[in-house]
Each structure stands twice: as C-alpha cells, then as structure tokens.
XYZ file of C-alpha atoms in Angstrom:
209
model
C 13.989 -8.588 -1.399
C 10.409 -8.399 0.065
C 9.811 -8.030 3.904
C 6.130 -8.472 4.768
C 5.285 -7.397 7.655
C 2.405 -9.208 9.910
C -0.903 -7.854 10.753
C -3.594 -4.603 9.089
C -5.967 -2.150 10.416
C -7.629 -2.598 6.989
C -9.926 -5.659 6.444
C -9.854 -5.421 2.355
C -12.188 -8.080 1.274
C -9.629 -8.768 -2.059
C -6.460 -8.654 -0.260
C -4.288 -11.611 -1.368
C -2.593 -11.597 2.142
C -4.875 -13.065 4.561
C -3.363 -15.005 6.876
C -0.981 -12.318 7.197
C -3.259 -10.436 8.419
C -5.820 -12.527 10.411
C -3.415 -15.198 11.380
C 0.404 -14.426 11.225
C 0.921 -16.640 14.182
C -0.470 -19.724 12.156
C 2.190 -19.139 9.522
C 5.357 -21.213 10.220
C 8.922 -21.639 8.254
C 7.648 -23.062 5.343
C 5.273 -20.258 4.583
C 8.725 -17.952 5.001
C 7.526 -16.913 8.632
C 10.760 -15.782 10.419
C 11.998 -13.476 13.572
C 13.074 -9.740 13.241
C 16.691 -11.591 13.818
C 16.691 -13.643 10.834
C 15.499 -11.111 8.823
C 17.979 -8.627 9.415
C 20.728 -11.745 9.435
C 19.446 -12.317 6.362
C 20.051 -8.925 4.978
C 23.525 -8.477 6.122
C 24.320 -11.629 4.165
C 22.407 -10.943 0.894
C 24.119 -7.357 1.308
C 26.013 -5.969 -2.129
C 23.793 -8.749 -3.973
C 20.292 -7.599 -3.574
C 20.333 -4.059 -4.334
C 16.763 -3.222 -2.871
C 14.513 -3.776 -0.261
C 10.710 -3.846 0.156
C 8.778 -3.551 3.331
C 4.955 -4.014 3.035
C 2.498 -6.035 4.767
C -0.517 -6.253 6.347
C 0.480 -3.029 7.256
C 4.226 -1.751 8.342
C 3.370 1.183 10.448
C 1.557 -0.782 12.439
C 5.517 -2.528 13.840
C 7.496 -0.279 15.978
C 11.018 -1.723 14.772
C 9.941 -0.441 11.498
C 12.295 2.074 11.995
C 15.225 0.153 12.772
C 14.497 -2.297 9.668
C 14.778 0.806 7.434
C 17.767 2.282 9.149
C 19.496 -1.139 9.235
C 18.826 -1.915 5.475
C 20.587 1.536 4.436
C 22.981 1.326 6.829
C 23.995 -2.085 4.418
C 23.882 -0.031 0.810
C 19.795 -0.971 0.524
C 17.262 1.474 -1.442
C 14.476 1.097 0.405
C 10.645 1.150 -0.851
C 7.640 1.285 1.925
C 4.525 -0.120 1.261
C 1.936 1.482 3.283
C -2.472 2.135 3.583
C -1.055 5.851 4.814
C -3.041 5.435 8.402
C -0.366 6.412 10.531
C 1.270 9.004 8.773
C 3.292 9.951 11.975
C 5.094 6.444 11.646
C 6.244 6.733 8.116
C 10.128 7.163 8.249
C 12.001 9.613 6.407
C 14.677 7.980 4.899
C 12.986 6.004 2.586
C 14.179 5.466 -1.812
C 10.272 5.301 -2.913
C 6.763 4.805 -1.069
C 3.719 3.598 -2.740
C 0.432 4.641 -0.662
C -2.634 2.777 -0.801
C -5.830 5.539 -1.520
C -8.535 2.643 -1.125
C -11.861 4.918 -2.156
C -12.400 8.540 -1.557
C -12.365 10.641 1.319
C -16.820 9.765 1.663
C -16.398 5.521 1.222
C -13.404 5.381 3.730
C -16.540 5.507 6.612
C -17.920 2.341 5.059
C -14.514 1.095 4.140
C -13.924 -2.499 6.751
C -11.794 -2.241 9.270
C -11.775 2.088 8.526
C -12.225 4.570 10.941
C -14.027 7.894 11.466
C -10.527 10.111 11.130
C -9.554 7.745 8.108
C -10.366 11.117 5.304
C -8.160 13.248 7.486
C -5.024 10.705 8.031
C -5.484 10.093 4.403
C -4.696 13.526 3.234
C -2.130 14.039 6.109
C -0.630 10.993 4.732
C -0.156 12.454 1.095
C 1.207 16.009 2.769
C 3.785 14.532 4.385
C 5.040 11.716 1.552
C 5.086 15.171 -0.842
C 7.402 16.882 1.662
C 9.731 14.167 1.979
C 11.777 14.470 -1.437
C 11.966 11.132 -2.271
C 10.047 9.891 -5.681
C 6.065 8.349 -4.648
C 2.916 6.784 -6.083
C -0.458 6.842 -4.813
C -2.360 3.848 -6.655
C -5.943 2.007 -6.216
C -6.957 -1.323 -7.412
C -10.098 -1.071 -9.461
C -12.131 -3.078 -6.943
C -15.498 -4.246 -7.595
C -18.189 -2.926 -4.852
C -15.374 -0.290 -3.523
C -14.014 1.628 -6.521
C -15.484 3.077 -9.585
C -15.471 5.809 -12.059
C -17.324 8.576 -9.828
C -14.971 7.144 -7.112
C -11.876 7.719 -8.934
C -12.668 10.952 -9.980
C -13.355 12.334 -6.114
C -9.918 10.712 -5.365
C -8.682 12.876 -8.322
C -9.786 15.812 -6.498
C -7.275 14.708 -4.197
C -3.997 14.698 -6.362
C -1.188 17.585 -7.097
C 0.205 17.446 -10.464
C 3.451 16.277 -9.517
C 1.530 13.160 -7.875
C 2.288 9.635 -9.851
C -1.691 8.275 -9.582
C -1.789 4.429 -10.154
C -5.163 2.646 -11.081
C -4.448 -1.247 -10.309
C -6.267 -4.052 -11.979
C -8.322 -5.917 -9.684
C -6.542 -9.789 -9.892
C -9.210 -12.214 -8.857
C -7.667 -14.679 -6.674
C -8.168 -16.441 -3.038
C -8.978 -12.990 -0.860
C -9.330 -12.252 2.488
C -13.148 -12.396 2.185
C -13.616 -16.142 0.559
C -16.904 -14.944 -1.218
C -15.716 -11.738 -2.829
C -16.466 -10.618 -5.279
C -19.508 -12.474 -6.197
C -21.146 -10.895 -8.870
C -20.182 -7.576 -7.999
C -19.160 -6.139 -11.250
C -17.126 -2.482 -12.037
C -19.511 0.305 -13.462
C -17.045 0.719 -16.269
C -14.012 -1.329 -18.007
C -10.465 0.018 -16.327
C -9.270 1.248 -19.499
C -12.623 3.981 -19.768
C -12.046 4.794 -16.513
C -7.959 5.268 -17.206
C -8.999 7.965 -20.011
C -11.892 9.691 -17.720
C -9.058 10.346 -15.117
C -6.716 11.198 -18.210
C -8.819 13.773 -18.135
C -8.497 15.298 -14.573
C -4.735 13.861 -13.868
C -2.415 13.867 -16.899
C -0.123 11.766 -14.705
C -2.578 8.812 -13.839
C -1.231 5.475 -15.337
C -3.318 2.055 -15.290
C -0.770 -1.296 -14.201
C-alpha cells in the first residue's frame, strides 16, 4: 500500500506528481484524495493482508502526523518504507523497515536546484548521517535527469557515499511533469549505462533501475 502524501519544498521540473504538489486541494475522491481518517481506517482493515506500507509524496516530512502514520502502521504488523528528498532530516522517524533518499545533484547544483535552498548541501549530508545511524537497510538513488544530472555530477555525488551505501541511478521516464515543457531538447552528456560503469568505478555498490 502507497500513502502519498500532499505538497514539496522541491519544484523538480520531471516529477510525475504535480498536482500533488502544486494543487492537492484540486484533487478529489476519484483521484484517491482522502482524510488522515480514512487512511488510517483503511489500514486497520487491509491489516494482516497488505504486508507493507509506503509513505512518499510531494514530500512526507513536510506533515506533522507523519509520525503517528508510521507508529500506527506498525502498531498493525506493517513494514514500513519512507520516501523522502532528505530536507528535514530532524523529521525522519526512527522506526522505519527501509528509506529511500532522494540525492537530486551534488552538493554545488543543489543552489540552482528549484525550489532548493542555501543550507540544502548541509541538510543533505546530515540527512545521509543520520539514515546510516539508524540500522535499518537504505538507498540513496538519482534519476538521470536531463539539464540536472550527468556524469561529472554523479561522480561529485560519489564523493558523497560510504561503502556500505546502496547508490541507485534511476532512468529518467519521460512522461507529463511538473514543468509541461521539460525536457525539451535537453539531452544527457552520456547514455545511463556509461555513466553506471564510470560510477562502477568509484562505488562498487551503485546499481542502475
């Protein structure tokens, strides 16, 4: 089961989510908009048939009852997986099954990143300290996107990773985006695959999905 939570910080031109997180409020029933109530109703009821739950967004640390979502959905026998863009480290709960962590660029394009902020390199890395010292298994991952992420990119973000770090390089999927004229004819500097064996290279653990 997949909770998406409403709203982002981030204004990723290629995110596939965007009335999420422009508009939530124009999203009704149909489009699976419900309260906090019927989601956690929801839970109880699918509990000890769904073995898993999923909270991502937009951008969950951005809720304050994401909290009492997570400690709700264990409380009923759920493994829990958080989705997050790491920006509020402080708000990522600890008793979490997996969490997958968004590294959109390095540490230098986060300034030009939309929606990014001038501490964005520093809650980045304070992100990935405090998802290592939590014990539970983690991914970083970034989509290959055109204009934001490319070979000399990856291998900065490299610079970031342990060796016990899982590193995920996500295909870009073109699609309807946030940013209706993305990406144009912006094109990657090199096919994912070359780029998968240059970071091969400096992160034995880096996988391409």
């Amino acid at each position: 089961m997949v909770f998406f939570l409403p709203g982002c910080n981030l204004r990723c031109p290629y995110c596939h989510n965007a009335d999420l997180v422009l508009n939530p409020a124009s999203l009704d029933p149909e489009d699976g908009r419900v309260s906090l109530d019927e989601a956690l109703s929801y839970l109880k009821k699918r509990s000890g048939m769904i073995e898993g739950l999923v909270i991502s967004g937009g951008e969950p640390t951005l809720h304050s009852e994401l909290q009492a979502i997570v400690r709700e959905a264990k409380k009923l026998g759920y493994a829990v997986k958080l989705d997050t863009n790491g920006f509020f480290p402080e708000r990522i709960p600890l008793d979490l099954d997996y969490i997958a962590m968004d590294i959109k660029t390095d540490l230098y394009g986060y300034s030009g990143f939309p929606g990014s902020d001038m501490d964005a390199g520093k809650k980045i890395v304070a992100a990935m300290e405090k998802i290592r010292s939590y014990g539970c298994p983690y991914e970083f991952r970034t989509t290959l996107a055109p204009g934001f992420l490319g070979l000399s990119c990856a291998m900065n973000i490299a610079k970031l990773l342990k060796d016990e770090d899982d590193y995920i390089l996500q295909r870009y999927r073109p699609g309807e985006g946030l940013d209706p004229s993305y990406p144009g004819d912006l094109k990657l500097d090199q096919e994912p695959e070359a780029i998968l064996k240059e970071m091969l290279s400096l992160h034995g653990k880096t996988r391409l999905r």
